[in-house]
PDB file of C-alpha atoms in Angstrom:
ATOM      1  CA  MET A   1     150.930 100.908 120.005  1.00  0.00           C
ATOM      2  CA  LYS A   2     147.970 104.333 121.486  1.00  0.00           C
ATOM      3  CA  TYR A   3     144.639 103.484 121.398  1.00  0.00           C
ATOM      4  CA  ASN A   4     142.063 106.196 121.042  1.00  0.00           C
ATOM      5  CA  THR A   5     140.308 105.004 124.558  1.00  0.00           C
ATOM      6  CA  SER A   6     143.744 105.151 126.202  1.00  0.00           C
ATOM      7  CA  GLN A   7     144.019 109.016 125.332  1.00  0.00           C
ATOM      8  CA  THR A   8     143.223 112.265 126.349  1.00  0.00           C
ATOM      9  CA  LYS A   9     139.806 113.633 125.281  1.00  0.00           C
ATOM     10  CA  LEU A  10     139.000 114.333 121.738  1.00  0.00           C
ATOM     11  CA  ILE A  11     138.155 117.765 121.844  1.00  0.00           C
ATOM     12  CA  ASN A  12     137.028 118.619 118.764  1.00  0.00           C
ATOM     13  CA  GLY A  13     136.383 116.034 116.392  1.00  0.00           C
ATOM     14  CA  GLU A  14     136.697 118.773 112.967  1.00  0.00           C
ATOM     15  CA  TYR A  15     140.126 118.874 113.356  1.00  0.00           C
ATOM     16  CA  GLY A  16     141.548 115.288 114.610  1.00  0.00           C
ATOM     17  CA  ARG A  17     143.617 114.284 117.261  1.00  0.00           C
ATOM     18  CA  HIS A  18     146.938 115.351 115.485  1.00  0.00           C
ATOM     19  CA  ILE A  19     146.202 119.331 115.655  1.00  0.00           C
ATOM     20  CA  GLN A  20     144.619 119.089 118.800  1.00  0.00           C
ATOM     21  CA  GLN A  21     148.694 117.494 119.902  1.00  0.00           C
ATOM     22  CA  MET A  22     150.191 120.753 118.281  1.00  0.00           C
ATOM     23  CA  ILE A  23     148.537 123.067 120.294  1.00  0.00           C
ATOM     24  CA  LYS A  24     149.243 121.108 123.674  1.00  0.00           C
ATOM     25  CA  SER A  25     153.079 121.354 122.307  1.00  0.00           C
ATOM     26  CA  THR A  26     152.586 124.862 121.667  1.00  0.00           C
ATOM     27  CA  VAL A  27     151.836 125.398 124.806  1.00  0.00           C
ATOM     28  CA  GLU A  28     154.952 123.857 126.428  1.00  0.00           C
ATOM     29  CA  ILE A  29     156.595 126.318 124.225  1.00  0.00           C
ATOM     30  CA  LYS A  30     158.317 128.633 126.862  1.00  0.00           C
ATOM     31  CA  ASP A  31     159.780 130.968 124.129  1.00  0.00           C
ATOM     32  CA  ARG A  32     156.899 133.469 123.549  1.00  0.00           C
ATOM     33  CA  ASN A  33     158.168 134.626 120.235  1.00  0.00           C
ATOM     34  CA  GLU A  34     158.329 131.109 119.004  1.00  0.00           C
ATOM     35  CA  ARG A  35     155.093 130.085 120.923  1.00  0.00           C
ATOM     36  CA  ASN A  36     152.944 132.941 118.571  1.00  0.00           C
ATOM     37  CA  GLN A  37     154.566 131.847 114.633  1.00  0.00           C
ATOM     38  CA  GLN A  38     153.956 127.920 116.004  1.00  0.00           C
ATOM     39  CA  ALA A  39     150.536 129.775 116.528  1.00  0.00           C
ATOM     40  CA  LYS A  40     149.672 131.162 113.215  1.00  0.00           C
ATOM     41  CA  ALA A  41     151.684 127.944 111.769  1.00  0.00           C
ATOM     42  CA  ILE A  42     148.850 125.686 112.710  1.00  0.00           C
ATOM     43  CA  VAL A  43     145.834 128.029 112.223  1.00  0.00           C
ATOM     44  CA  ARG A  44     146.848 128.212 108.935  1.00  0.00           C
ATOM     45  CA  THR A  45     146.659 124.289 108.581  1.00  0.00           C
ATOM     46  CA  MET A  46     143.097 124.172 110.574  1.00  0.00           C
ATOM     47  CA  SER A  47     142.530 126.291 107.841  1.00  0.00           C
ATOM     48  CA  TYR A  48     142.383 123.848 105.290  1.00  0.00           C
ATOM     49  CA  PHE A  49     139.760 121.557 107.823  1.00  0.00           C
ATOM     50  CA  LEU A  50     137.034 124.913 108.035  1.00  0.00           C
ATOM     51  CA  ALA A  51     134.915 125.199 104.809  1.00  0.00           C
ATOM     52  CA  GLY A  52     134.259 128.668 103.596  1.00  0.00           C
ATOM     53  CA  SER A  53     135.679 132.013 102.600  1.00  0.00           C
ATOM     54  CA  LYS A  54     138.938 133.184 103.928  1.00  0.00           C
ATOM     55  CA  ASP A  55     138.491 136.711 102.400  1.00  0.00           C
ATOM     56  CA  THR A  56     136.013 137.237 105.154  1.00  0.00           C
ATOM     57  CA  GLU A  57     137.309 138.942 108.652  1.00  0.00           C
ATOM     58  CA  ASP A  58     134.701 136.471 110.744  1.00  0.00           C
ATOM     59  CA  TYR A  59     136.392 133.466 108.934  1.00  0.00           C
ATOM     60  CA  TRP A  60     139.532 133.634 110.281  1.00  0.00           C
ATOM     61  CA  ASN A  61     138.002 135.128 113.889  1.00  0.00           C
ATOM     62  CA  ARG A  62     136.822 131.815 114.830  1.00  0.00           C
ATOM     63  CA  LEU A  63     139.718 129.992 114.004  1.00  0.00           C
ATOM     64  CA  TRP A  64     141.807 131.844 116.280  1.00  0.00           C
ATOM     65  CA  ASP A  65     138.646 131.113 118.851  1.00  0.00           C
ATOM     66  CA  GLN A  66     138.991 127.350 118.220  1.00  0.00           C
ATOM     67  CA  LEU A  67     142.396 127.768 118.697  1.00  0.00           C
ATOM     68  CA  PHE A  68     141.760 128.792 121.709  1.00  0.00           C
ATOM     69  CA  VAL A  69     139.121 126.329 123.053  1.00  0.00           C
ATOM     70  CA  ILE A  70     141.137 123.226 121.850  1.00  0.00           C
ATOM     71  CA  SER A  71     143.991 124.751 123.982  1.00  0.00           C
ATOM     72  CA  ASP A  72     141.798 124.851 127.072  1.00  0.00           C
ATOM     73  CA  TYR A  73     142.059 128.591 126.817  1.00  0.00           C
ATOM     74  CA  LYS A  74     146.026 128.074 128.406  1.00  0.00           C
ATOM     75  CA  LEU A  75     147.189 129.126 125.170  1.00  0.00           C
ATOM     76  CA  ASP A  76     149.165 132.172 125.647  1.00  0.00           C
ATOM     77  CA  VAL A  77     149.709 134.150 122.173  1.00  0.00           C
ATOM     78  CA  ASP A  78     149.436 137.553 120.314  1.00  0.00           C
ATOM     79  CA  SER A  79     146.241 136.967 119.021  1.00  0.00           C
ATOM     80  CA  PRO A  80     144.578 139.344 116.393  1.00  0.00           C
ATOM     81  CA  PHE A  81     141.427 138.682 117.778  1.00  0.00           C
ATOM     82  CA  PRO A  82     139.916 139.626 120.652  1.00  0.00           C
ATOM     83  CA  LYS A  83     140.193 136.259 123.522  1.00  0.00           C
ATOM     84  CA  PRO A  84     137.457 134.356 124.073  1.00  0.00           C
ATOM     85  CA  GLN A  85     136.418 133.627 127.131  1.00  0.00           C
ATOM     86  CA  PRO A  86     136.279 130.856 128.770  1.00  0.00           C
ATOM     87  CA  GLU A  87     131.962 129.425 129.326  1.00  0.00           C
ATOM     88  CA  ILE A  88     131.271 127.909 132.082  1.00  0.00           C
ATOM     89  CA  GLU A  89     129.569 124.813 131.046  1.00  0.00           C
ATOM     90  CA  LYS A  90     126.006 124.218 133.578  1.00  0.00           C
ATOM     91  CA  ARG A  91     124.251 121.488 133.758  1.00  0.00           C
ATOM     92  CA  PRO A  92     120.371 121.190 132.961  1.00  0.00           C
ATOM     93  CA  LYS A  93     118.343 119.913 136.015  1.00  0.00           C
ATOM     94  CA  PRO A  94     116.776 116.143 135.694  1.00  0.00           C
ATOM     95  CA  LEU A  95     112.958 116.622 134.201  1.00  0.00           C
ATOM     96  CA  LYS A  96     111.001 115.358 136.948  1.00  0.00           C
ATOM     97  CA  TYR A  97     108.348 112.354 135.238  1.00  0.00           C
ATOM     98  CA  PRO A  98     104.813 112.353 136.579  1.00  0.00           C
ATOM     99  CA  LYS A  99     104.521 109.332 138.949  1.00  0.00           C
ATOM    100  CA  ARG A 100     101.186 107.949 139.057  1.00  0.00           C
ATOM    101  CA  ASP A 101      99.564 104.510 139.077  1.00  0.00           C
ATOM    102  CA  ILE A 102      97.801 103.871 136.250  1.00  0.00           C
ATOM    103  CA  ARG A 103      94.793 101.023 137.108  1.00  0.00           C
ATOM    104  CA  PHE A 104      94.647 100.181 133.505  1.00  0.00           C
ATOM    105  CA  ARG A 105      97.061 101.021 131.464  1.00  0.00           C
ATOM    106  CA  PRO A 106      95.325 100.073 128.048  1.00  0.00           C
ATOM    107  CA  TYR A 107      93.405 103.600 128.705  1.00  0.00           C
ATOM    108  CA  GLY A 108      95.769 105.904 130.023  1.00  0.00           C
ATOM    109  CA  GLY A 109      96.412 107.675 132.894  1.00  0.00           C
ATOM    110  CA  PHE A 110      94.205 110.912 130.853  1.00  0.00           C
ATOM    111  CA  ILE A 111      91.007 108.797 130.843  1.00  0.00           C
ATOM    112  CA  GLU A 112      91.020 109.143 134.661  1.00  0.00           C
ATOM    113  CA  ASP A 113      91.236 112.563 135.207  1.00  0.00           C
ATOM    114  CA  ILE A 114      88.052 112.986 132.773  1.00  0.00           C
ATOM    115  CA  ILE A 115      85.737 110.685 134.811  1.00  0.00           C
ATOM    116  CA  ASN A 116      87.048 112.173 138.281  1.00  0.00           C
ATOM    117  CA  LYS A 117      85.867 115.564 136.053  1.00  0.00           C
ATOM    118  CA  VAL A 118      82.550 114.313 135.176  1.00  0.00           C
ATOM    119  CA  ILE A 119      81.291 112.802 138.357  1.00  0.00           C
ATOM    120  CA  THR A 120      81.798 116.807 140.145  1.00  0.00           C
ATOM    121  CA  GLU A 121      79.067 117.455 137.052  1.00  0.00           C
ATOM    122  CA  GLU A 122      75.384 117.436 137.951  1.00  0.00           C
ATOM    123  CA  ASP A 123      73.028 114.529 136.371  1.00  0.00           C
ATOM    124  CA  SER A 124      71.794 115.844 133.263  1.00  0.00           C
ATOM    125  CA  ALA A 125      71.310 114.014 129.254  1.00  0.00           C
ATOM    126  CA  ASP A 126      74.452 115.558 128.766  1.00  0.00           C
ATOM    127  CA  LYS A 127      76.334 114.059 131.329  1.00  0.00           C
ATOM    128  CA  GLU A 128      74.483 110.289 130.454  1.00  0.00           C
ATOM    129  CA  GLN A 129      75.942 111.546 126.911  1.00  0.00           C
ATOM    130  CA  THR A 130      79.141 112.255 128.411  1.00  0.00           C
ATOM    131  CA  VAL A 131      79.670 108.903 130.144  1.00  0.00           C
ATOM    132  CA  LEU A 132      78.320 107.251 127.399  1.00  0.00           C
ATOM    133  CA  ASP A 133      81.116 108.720 125.306  1.00  0.00           C
ATOM    134  CA  ILE A 134      83.564 107.037 128.218  1.00  0.00           C
ATOM    135  CA  ALA A 135      82.394 104.142 127.735  1.00  0.00           C
ATOM    136  CA  ASN A 136      82.685 103.295 124.071  1.00  0.00           C
ATOM    137  CA  TYR A 137      86.148 105.385 124.591  1.00  0.00           C
ATOM    138  CA  LEU A 138      87.084 102.400 127.522  1.00  0.00           C
ATOM    139  CA  LYS A 139      86.212  99.773 124.565  1.00  0.00           C
ATOM    140  CA  ARG A 140      88.244 101.217 121.221  1.00  0.00           C
ATOM    141  CA  GLN A 141      91.127 101.644 123.672  1.00  0.00           C
ATOM    142  CA  TYR A 142      90.264  97.885 125.466  1.00  0.00           C
ATOM    143  CA  LEU A 143      90.549  96.993 120.985  1.00  0.00           C
ATOM    144  CA  ASN A 144      93.429  98.629 120.190  1.00  0.00           C
ATOM    145  CA  TRP A 145      95.420  96.302 123.165  1.00  0.00           C
ATOM    146  CA  ASN A 146      93.361  93.172 122.881  1.00  0.00           C
ATOM    147  CA  ARG A 147      91.851  93.429 118.933  1.00  0.00           C
ATOM    148  CA  ASP A 148      90.479  88.990 119.733  1.00  0.00           C
ATOM    149  CA  SER A 149      87.250  90.504 121.178  1.00  0.00           C
ATOM    150  CA  VAL A 150      86.138  92.568 124.347  1.00  0.00           C
ATOM    151  CA  ASN A 151      82.558  92.025 125.939  1.00  0.00           C
ATOM    152  CA  ASP A 152      80.563  95.157 126.845  1.00  0.00           C
ATOM    153  CA  THR A 153      80.056  93.737 130.205  1.00  0.00           C
ATOM    154  CA  LEU A 154      83.782  93.409 131.125  1.00  0.00           C
ATOM    155  CA  ILE A 155      83.964  97.842 129.998  1.00  0.00           C
ATOM    156  CA  TYR A 156      80.645  98.802 132.569  1.00  0.00           C
ATOM    157  CA  GLU A 157      82.990  96.704 135.114  1.00  0.00           C
ATOM    158  CA  HIS A 158      85.848  98.836 134.458  1.00  0.00           C
ATOM    159  CA  LEU A 159      84.357 101.911 134.537  1.00  0.00           C
ATOM    160  CA  ASP A 160      82.139 101.262 137.790  1.00  0.00           C
ATOM    161  CA  THR A 161      86.004 100.821 139.234  1.00  0.00           C
ATOM    162  CA  LEU A 162      87.696 103.728 137.148  1.00  0.00           C
ATOM    163  CA  SER A 163      84.785 105.948 138.821  1.00  0.00           C
ATOM    164  CA  HIS A 164      84.365 103.904 142.183  1.00  0.00           C
ATOM    165  CA  GLY A 165      81.310 103.423 141.262  1.00  0.00           C
ATOM    166  CA  LYS A 166      80.100 106.523 140.733  1.00  0.00           C
ATOM    167  CA  LEU A 167      79.095 106.071 136.796  1.00  0.00           C
ATOM    168  CA  LYS A 168      77.140 103.648 135.820  1.00  0.00           C
ATOM    169  CA  LEU A 169      75.227 103.523 132.244  1.00  0.00           C
ATOM    170  CA  GLN A 170      71.492 102.506 132.036  1.00  0.00           C
ATOM    171  CA  GLU A 171      69.629  99.538 131.445  1.00  0.00           C
ATOM    172  CA  ASN A 172      69.823  98.411 127.760  1.00  0.00           C
ATOM    173  CA  THR A 173      72.503 100.739 126.793  1.00  0.00           C
ATOM    174  CA  ASN A 174      74.227  99.053 123.852  1.00  0.00           C
ATOM    175  CA  LEU A 175      77.804 100.288 122.657  1.00  0.00           C
ATOM    176  CA  HIS A 176      79.803 100.534 119.527  1.00  0.00           C
ATOM    177  CA  SER A 177      80.264  96.935 118.090  1.00  0.00           C
ATOM    178  CA  THR A 178      83.546  95.579 117.882  1.00  0.00           C
ATOM    179  CA  ARG A 179      82.981  94.635 114.206  1.00  0.00           C
ATOM    180  CA  ASP A 180      82.078  98.977 113.722  1.00  0.00           C
ATOM    181  CA  ILE A 181      84.777  99.991 115.241  1.00  0.00           C
ATOM    182  CA  LEU A 182      87.710  97.890 113.519  1.00  0.00           C
ATOM    183  CA  ASN A 183      85.551  98.666 109.954  1.00  0.00           C
ATOM    184  CA  ASP A 184      85.928 102.133 111.435  1.00  0.00           C
ATOM    185  CA  TRP A 185      90.381 102.002 112.408  1.00  0.00           C
ATOM    186  CA  GLU A 186      90.116 100.266 107.945  1.00  0.00           C
ATOM    187  CA  ALA A 187      88.783 103.485 106.929  1.00  0.00           C
ATOM    188  CA  GLU A 188      91.029 105.816 108.853  1.00  0.00           C
ATOM    189  CA  LYS A 189      94.225 103.999 107.618  1.00  0.00           C
ATOM    190  CA  ILE A 190      93.168 104.334 103.486  1.00  0.00           C
ATOM    191  CA  ILE A 191      92.488 107.867 104.007  1.00  0.00           C
ATOM    192  CA  ASN A 192      95.425 108.748 105.762  1.00  0.00           C
ATOM    193  CA  ASN A 193      97.906 106.915 104.148  1.00  0.00           C
ATOM    194  CA  PRO A 194      96.144 107.064 100.745  1.00  0.00           C
ATOM    195  CA  PRO A 195      97.634 104.216  98.148  1.00  0.00           C
ATOM    196  CA  LYS A 196     100.587 105.265  96.230  1.00  0.00           C
ATOM    197  CA  PRO A 197     100.113 106.185  92.537  1.00  0.00           C
ATOM    198  CA  GLU A 198     100.684 104.083  90.038  1.00  0.00           C
ATOM    199  CA  ASN A 199     104.718 105.056  88.426  1.00  0.00           C
ATOM    200  CA  LYS A 200     104.592 107.392  85.885  1.00  0.00           C
ATOM    201  CA  LYS A 201     107.432 106.323  84.573  1.00  0.00           C
ATOM    202  CA  LYS A 202     106.692 102.915  83.591  1.00  0.00           C
ATOM    203  CA  LYS A 203     103.716 104.742  82.064  1.00  0.00           C
ATOM    204  CA  LYS A 204     104.942 106.721  80.034  1.00  0.00           C
ATOM    205  CA  LYS A 205     107.276 103.722  79.338  1.00  0.00           C
ATOM    206  CA  ASN A 206     104.122 101.744  78.441  1.00  0.00           C
ATOM    207  CA  ASN A 207     103.508 104.445  76.308  1.00  0.00           C
ATOM    208  CA  ASN A 208     106.252 104.721  74.059  1.00  0.00           C
ATOM    209  CA  VAL A 209     105.991 101.210  73.476  1.00  0.00           C
ATOM    210  CA  ILE A 210     102.340 101.215  72.418  1.00  0.00           C
ATOM    211  CA  ALA A 211     103.035 104.193  70.588  1.00  0.00           C
ATOM    212  CA  ALA A 212     106.419 102.717  68.430  1.00  0.00           C
ATOM    213  CA  ASN A 213     103.687  99.838  67.337  1.00  0.00           C
ATOM    214  CA  THR A 214     101.561 101.607  66.279  1.00  0.00           C
ATOM    215  CA  ASN A 215     101.218 102.622  62.542  1.00  0.00           C
ATOM    216  CA  HIS A 216      99.609 105.685  61.381  1.00  0.00           C
ATOM    217  CA  THR A 217      98.303 105.120  57.460  1.00  0.00           C
ATOM    218  CA  ILE A 218      97.675 108.542  55.543  1.00  0.00           C
ATOM    219  CA  ASN A 219      95.346 107.755  51.809  1.00  0.00           C
ATOM    220  CA  ASN A 220      96.741 109.565  48.576  1.00  0.00           C
ATOM    221  CA  GLY A 221      94.340 111.162  46.360  1.00  0.00           C
ATOM    222  CA  ASN A 222      95.452 108.127  44.367  1.00  0.00           C
ATOM    223  CA  GLY A 223      93.693 105.444  46.765  1.00  0.00           C
ATOM    224  CA  ASN A 224      97.557 103.959  47.606  1.00  0.00           C
ATOM    225  CA  SER A 225      98.486 104.168  51.722  1.00  0.00           C
ATOM    226  CA  ASN A 226     101.345 104.918  52.676  1.00  0.00           C
ATOM    227  CA  THR A 227     102.913 103.719  56.405  1.00  0.00           C
ATOM    228  CA  ASN A 228     104.168 106.274  58.385  1.00  0.00           C
ATOM    229  CA  SER A 229     105.773 104.902  61.940  1.00  0.00           C
ATOM    230  CA  ASN A 230     107.088 107.249  64.866  1.00  0.00           C
ATOM    231  CA  ASN A 231     109.227 104.807  65.953  1.00  0.00           C
ATOM    232  CA  PRO A 232     113.174 104.895  64.530  1.00  0.00           C
ATOM    233  CA  ASN A 233     112.969 100.722  64.376  1.00  0.00           C
ATOM    234  CA  ASP A 234     110.112 100.456  62.337  1.00  0.00           C
ATOM    235  CA  ASN A 235     111.795 102.738  59.957  1.00  0.00           C
ATOM    236  CA  ASN A 236     114.508 101.215  60.308  1.00  0.00           C
ATOM    237  CA  SER A 237     113.259  97.441  59.485  1.00  0.00           C
ATOM    238  CA  SER A 238     111.709  99.456  56.669  1.00  0.00           C
ATOM    239  CA  ARG A 239     115.260 100.441  55.290  1.00  0.00           C
ATOM    240  CA  LYS A 240     116.374  97.293  55.921  1.00  0.00           C
ATOM    241  CA  LYS A 241     113.957  95.199  54.064  1.00  0.00           C
ATOM    242  CA  LYS A 242     114.415  97.743  50.924  1.00  0.00           C
ATOM    243  CA  LYS A 243     117.863  96.839  50.481  1.00  0.00           C
ATOM    244  CA  LYS A 244     117.463  92.830  50.900  1.00  0.00           C
ATOM    245  CA  LYS A 245     114.975  92.937  48.064  1.00  0.00           C
ATOM    246  CA  LYS A 246     116.769  95.533  46.119  1.00  0.00           C
ATOM    247  CA  LYS A 247     119.831  92.942  46.358  1.00  0.00           C
ATOM    248  CA  ASN A 248     117.127  90.219  45.083  1.00  0.00           C
ATOM    249  CA  GLN A 249     116.536  91.446  42.145  1.00  0.00           C
ATOM    250  CA  GLN A 250     120.546  92.529  41.430  1.00  0.00           C
ATOM    251  CA  GLN A 251     120.845  88.859  42.091  1.00  0.00           C
ATOM    252  CA  GLN A 252     118.257  87.841  39.762  1.00  0.00           C
ATOM    253  CA  ASN A 253     119.705  90.520  36.769  1.00  0.00           C
ATOM    254  CA  GLN A 254     122.561  88.969  36.615  1.00  0.00           C
ATOM    255  CA  PRO A 255     123.507  85.871  35.107  1.00  0.00           C
ATOM    256  CA  ASN A 256     124.111  83.118  35.595  1.00  0.00           C
ATOM    257  CA  PRO A 257     127.484  81.398  34.231  1.00  0.00           C
ATOM    258  CA  ASN A 258     125.523  77.544  35.457  1.00  0.00           C
ATOM    259  CA  GLN A 259     123.333  77.824  32.923  1.00  0.00           C
ATOM    260  CA  PRO A 260     123.585  78.735  29.067  1.00  0.00           C
ATOM    261  CA  ASN A 261     122.792  82.071  27.302  1.00  0.00           C
ATOM    262  CA  PRO A 262     120.062  81.261  24.830  1.00  0.00           C
ATOM    263  CA  ASN A 263     121.687  85.080  22.990  1.00  0.00           C
ATOM    264  CA  GLN A 264     125.304  83.672  22.832  1.00  0.00           C
ATOM    265  CA  PRO A 265     125.967  80.607  19.860  1.00  0.00           C
ATOM    266  CA  ASN A 266     126.323  77.174  21.111  1.00  0.00           C
ATOM    267  CA  PRO A 267     129.795  75.033  19.762  1.00  0.00           C
ATOM    268  CA  ASN A 268     128.019  71.831  20.327  1.00  0.00           C
ATOM    269  CA  GLN A 269     125.194  72.576  17.826  1.00  0.00           C
ATOM    270  CA  PRO A 270     126.237  72.889  13.983  1.00  0.00           C
ATOM    271  CA  ASN A 271     126.299  76.701  11.794  1.00  0.00           C
ATOM    272  CA  PRO A 272     124.176  76.079   9.177  1.00  0.00           C
ATOM    273  CA  ASN A 273     126.497  78.995   7.130  1.00  0.00           C
ATOM    274  CA  GLN A 274     129.579  77.070   7.673  1.00  0.00           C
ATOM    275  CA  PRO A 275     130.589  73.428   6.496  1.00  0.00           C
ATOM    276  CA  ASN A 276     130.351  69.906   7.852  1.00  0.00           C
ATOM    277  CA  PRO A 277     133.489  68.424   7.047  1.00  0.00           C
ATOM    278  CA  ASN A 278     132.070  65.113   7.749  1.00  0.00           C
ATOM    279  CA  GLN A 279     128.927  65.810   4.824  1.00  0.00           C
ATOM    280  CA  PRO A 280     130.278  63.932   1.248  1.00  0.00           C
ATOM    281  CA  LYS A 281     131.534  66.473  -1.523  1.00  0.00           C
ATOM    282  CA  PHE A 282     129.223  66.123  -4.134  1.00  0.00           C
ATOM    283  CA  ASN A 283     130.016  67.385  -7.538  1.00  0.00           C
ATOM    284  CA  THR A 284     128.454  69.533  -9.278  1.00  0.00           C
ATOM    285  CA  ASN A 285     130.719  69.658 -13.156  1.00  0.00           C
ATOM    286  CA  ASN A 286     128.995  67.266 -15.344  1.00  0.00           C
ATOM    287  CA  ASN A 287     131.494  64.603 -16.660  1.00  0.00           C
ATOM    288  CA  GLN A 288     130.002  62.811 -19.598  1.00  0.00           C
TER     289      GLN A 288
END
């Protein structure tokens, strides 16, 4: 069994390894006519893998170019298009990353360049404000690295170390408080990541439920009221109630076979129009 790791490198994975092996075997064919026929058959097979309109000339030109590329430009056949030339691959030059020793990594390397630039400036109110801004920036970056707390004295020492003792703050200078810096970060998070709006589909669904459960009453001129509902389920339930009520009325109107019908004569009661056989007969003739 052959594993892909032990085989040659796959030049174009779009067509697979079988196409590459077919092209390799075609290169070894000595008869030129047979080699041309085999190359045309391979191009037709490759067309099943390449999407696009086959009526354009550029489509078949791309297939023939890829045929020569997969053969490593060793295939010698009669192509209907110019044979492509092998491109010399040039490796890009490696990038040179700047290497510098960063004294305090939480602050980065650019702040050291800024401090060195400020040192060369003349003493002025703008320079004092810039030094104060640098100190507040150092405190902000330090809190970004360590959120617990930071003492202003530590920031003064780091500023003195980075500036080699040439930049110092005035006495009784207060930096931004830790609480204000953390609150500013929370506000920035809300601005940059606003809360997501509620799902509109859920709102629409809730509105439909409310509309389905809400009945609109329309008063007629006679004072009667008709209850209309836009929900089809309510209409179906009202129809079912009407059918059930009608069925109950029909059942009440039908006679019950277990109960006697007052309009039908009862055979157990005597009929006054018929003679009673148990009653004695009296002779109306006077035989004296």
